[in-house]
One Martini backbone bead per residue (centre of mass of N, CA, C, O) as a GRO file, in nm:
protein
  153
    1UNK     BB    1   0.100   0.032   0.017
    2UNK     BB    2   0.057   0.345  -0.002
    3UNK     BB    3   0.150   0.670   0.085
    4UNK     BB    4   0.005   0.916   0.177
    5UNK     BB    5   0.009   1.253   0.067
    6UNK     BB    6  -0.025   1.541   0.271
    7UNK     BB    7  -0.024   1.876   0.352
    8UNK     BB    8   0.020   1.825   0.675
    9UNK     BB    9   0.229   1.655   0.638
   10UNK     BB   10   0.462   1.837   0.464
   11UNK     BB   11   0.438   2.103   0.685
   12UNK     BB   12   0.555   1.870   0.912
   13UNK     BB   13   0.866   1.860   0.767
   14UNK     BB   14   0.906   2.154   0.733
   15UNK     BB   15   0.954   2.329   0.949
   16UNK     BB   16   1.256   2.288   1.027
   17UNK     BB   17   1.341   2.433   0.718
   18UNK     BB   18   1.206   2.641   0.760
   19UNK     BB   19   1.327   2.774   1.056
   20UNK     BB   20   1.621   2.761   0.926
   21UNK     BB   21   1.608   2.955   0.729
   22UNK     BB   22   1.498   3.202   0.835
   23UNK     BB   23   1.659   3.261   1.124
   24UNK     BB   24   1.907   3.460   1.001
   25UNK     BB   25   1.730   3.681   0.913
   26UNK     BB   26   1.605   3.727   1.229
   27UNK     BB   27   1.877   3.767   1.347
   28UNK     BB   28   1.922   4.054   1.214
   29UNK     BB   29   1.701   4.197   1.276
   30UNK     BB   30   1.767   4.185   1.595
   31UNK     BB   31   2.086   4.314   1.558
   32UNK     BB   32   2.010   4.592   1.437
   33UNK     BB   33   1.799   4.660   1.684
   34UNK     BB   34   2.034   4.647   1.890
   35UNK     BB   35   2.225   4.850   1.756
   36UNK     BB   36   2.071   5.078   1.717
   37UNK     BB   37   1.969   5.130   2.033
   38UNK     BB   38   2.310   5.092   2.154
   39UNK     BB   39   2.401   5.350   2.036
   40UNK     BB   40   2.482   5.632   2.192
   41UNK     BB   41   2.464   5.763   1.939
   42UNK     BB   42   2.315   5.869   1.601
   43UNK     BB   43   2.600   5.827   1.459
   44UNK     BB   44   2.714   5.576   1.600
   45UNK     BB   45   2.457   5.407   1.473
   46UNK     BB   46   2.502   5.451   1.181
   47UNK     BB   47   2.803   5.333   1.168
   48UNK     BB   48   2.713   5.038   1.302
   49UNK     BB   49   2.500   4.973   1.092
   50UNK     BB   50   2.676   4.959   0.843
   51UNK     BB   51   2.892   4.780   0.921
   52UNK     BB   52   2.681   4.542   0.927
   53UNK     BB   53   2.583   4.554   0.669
   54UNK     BB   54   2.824   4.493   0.489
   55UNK     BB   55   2.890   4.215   0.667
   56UNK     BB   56   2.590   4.082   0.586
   57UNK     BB   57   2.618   4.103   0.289
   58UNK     BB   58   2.902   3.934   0.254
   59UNK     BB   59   2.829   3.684   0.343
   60UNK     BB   60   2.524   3.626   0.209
   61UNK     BB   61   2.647   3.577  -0.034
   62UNK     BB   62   2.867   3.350   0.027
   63UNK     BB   63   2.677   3.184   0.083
   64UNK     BB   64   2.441   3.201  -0.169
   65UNK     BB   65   2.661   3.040  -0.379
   66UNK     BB   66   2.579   2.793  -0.184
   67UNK     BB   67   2.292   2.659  -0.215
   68UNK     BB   68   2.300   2.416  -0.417
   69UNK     BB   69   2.395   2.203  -0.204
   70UNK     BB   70   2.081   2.183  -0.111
   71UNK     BB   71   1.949   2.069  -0.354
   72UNK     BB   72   2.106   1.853  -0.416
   73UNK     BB   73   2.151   1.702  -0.128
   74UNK     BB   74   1.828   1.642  -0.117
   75UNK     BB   75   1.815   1.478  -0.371
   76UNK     BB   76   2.000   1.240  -0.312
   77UNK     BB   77   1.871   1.172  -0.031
   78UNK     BB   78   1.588   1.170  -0.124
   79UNK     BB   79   1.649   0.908  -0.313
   80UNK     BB   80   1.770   0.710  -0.085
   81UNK     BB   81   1.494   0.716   0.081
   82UNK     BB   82   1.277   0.641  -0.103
   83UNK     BB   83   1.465   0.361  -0.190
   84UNK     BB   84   1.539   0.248   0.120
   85UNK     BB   85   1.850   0.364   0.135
   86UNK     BB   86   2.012   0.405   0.404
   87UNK     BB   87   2.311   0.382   0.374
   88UNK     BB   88   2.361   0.590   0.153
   89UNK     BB   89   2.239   0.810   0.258
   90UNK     BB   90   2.459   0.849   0.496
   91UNK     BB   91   2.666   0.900   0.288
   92UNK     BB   92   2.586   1.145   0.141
   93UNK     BB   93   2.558   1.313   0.397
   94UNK     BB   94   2.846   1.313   0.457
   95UNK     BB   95   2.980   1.409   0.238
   96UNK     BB   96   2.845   1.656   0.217
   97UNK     BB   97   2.974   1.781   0.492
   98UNK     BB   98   3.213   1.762   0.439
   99UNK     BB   99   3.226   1.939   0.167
  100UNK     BB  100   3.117   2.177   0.317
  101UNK     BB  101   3.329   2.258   0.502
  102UNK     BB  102   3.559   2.301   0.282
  103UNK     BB  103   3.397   2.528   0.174
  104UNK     BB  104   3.403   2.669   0.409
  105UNK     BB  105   3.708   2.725   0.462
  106UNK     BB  106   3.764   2.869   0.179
  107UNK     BB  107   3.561   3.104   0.195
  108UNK     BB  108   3.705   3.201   0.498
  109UNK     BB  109   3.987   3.208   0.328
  110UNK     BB  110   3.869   3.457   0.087
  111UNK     BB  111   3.828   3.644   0.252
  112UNK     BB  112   4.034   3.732   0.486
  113UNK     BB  113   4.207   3.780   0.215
  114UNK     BB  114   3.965   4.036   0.097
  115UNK     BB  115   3.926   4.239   0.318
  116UNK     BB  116   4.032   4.509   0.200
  117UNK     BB  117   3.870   4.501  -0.058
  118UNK     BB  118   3.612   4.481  -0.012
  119UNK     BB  119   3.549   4.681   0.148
  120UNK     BB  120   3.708   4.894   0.017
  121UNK     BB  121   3.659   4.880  -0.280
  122UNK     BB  122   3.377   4.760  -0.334
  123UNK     BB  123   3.233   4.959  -0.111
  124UNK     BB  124   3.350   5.199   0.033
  125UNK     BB  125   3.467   5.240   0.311
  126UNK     BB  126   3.490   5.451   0.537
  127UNK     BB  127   3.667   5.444   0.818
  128UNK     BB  128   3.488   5.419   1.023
  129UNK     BB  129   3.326   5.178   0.887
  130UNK     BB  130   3.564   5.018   0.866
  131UNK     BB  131   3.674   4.976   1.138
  132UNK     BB  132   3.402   4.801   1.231
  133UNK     BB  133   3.395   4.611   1.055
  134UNK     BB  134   3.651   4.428   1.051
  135UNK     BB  135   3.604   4.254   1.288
  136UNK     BB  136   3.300   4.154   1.226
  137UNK     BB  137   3.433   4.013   0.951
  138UNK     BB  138   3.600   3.791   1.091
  139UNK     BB  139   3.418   3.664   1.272
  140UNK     BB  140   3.192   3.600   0.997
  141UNK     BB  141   3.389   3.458   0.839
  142UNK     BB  142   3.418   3.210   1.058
  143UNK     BB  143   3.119   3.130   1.029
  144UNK     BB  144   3.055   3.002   0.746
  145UNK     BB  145   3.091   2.663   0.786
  146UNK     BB  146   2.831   2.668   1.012
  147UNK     BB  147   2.643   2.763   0.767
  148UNK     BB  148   2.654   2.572   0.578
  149UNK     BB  149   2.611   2.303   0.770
  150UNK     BB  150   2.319   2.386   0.820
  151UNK     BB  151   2.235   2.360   0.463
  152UNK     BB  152   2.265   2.030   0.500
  153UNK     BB  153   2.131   1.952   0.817
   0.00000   0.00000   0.00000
């Protein structure tokens, strides 16, 4: 006998996969929020803010040109769970986990490499707006890999 999928069979699977994707966005806006409010001065909020949006700019890219490991990795694991071959399963899921690991190290790692052309050429921040960028840049930078491998958790 086959298994009916219903709507809220499917809507009930996706939870988690919406609440995965959103998570990053909200957390944007509430860091945001929270910036705006706490800082001293409306010119260093303004600053402040300026660098944050920069550095979640340029993230956010780094991050969205490997969604495509999303779609694949979710295709063959997906594939390899219909035909309920779960060892397979589970060696694509390693697979994926490893590559994308690998690929967010050097992602982090070409960041990091160019820190001061992205800010300094490509964005052309103000030195005040780079100061305050450059830190919060190197750590946004260090957890690319674990935002990656979010995107195939």
């Amino acid at each position: 006998m086959m298994d009916e999928t219903t709507t809220a069979a499917l809507l009930k699977l996706s939870v988690f996969t919406i609440a995965n994707q959103a998570a990053p966005f909200i957390a944007i806006i509430i860091q945001t929020s929270l910036i705006a409010h706490h800082s001293s001065s409306s010119s260093g909020s303004t600053t402040t803010v300026a660098a944050f949006a920069a550095v979640i700019s340029l993230a956010a890219f780094a991050t969205g040109m490997f969604n495509f490991l999303l779609a694949v990795v979710m295709n063959h694991v997906g594939n390899a769970v219909g035909k309920k071959k779960w060892g397979e399963a589970r060696s694509r899921i390693r697979f994926a986990q490893l590559f994308t690991l690998v690929i967010g190290l050097a992602c982090c790692g070409l960041l990091l490499g160019l820190e001061n052309i992205a800010l300094r050429d490509v964005l052309n921040l103000e030195d005040d707006v780079f100061e305050l960028a450059r830190t919060y840049y190197k750590w946004k930078a260090a957890t690319i890999p674990s935002l990656l491998l979010l995107k195939v958790a």
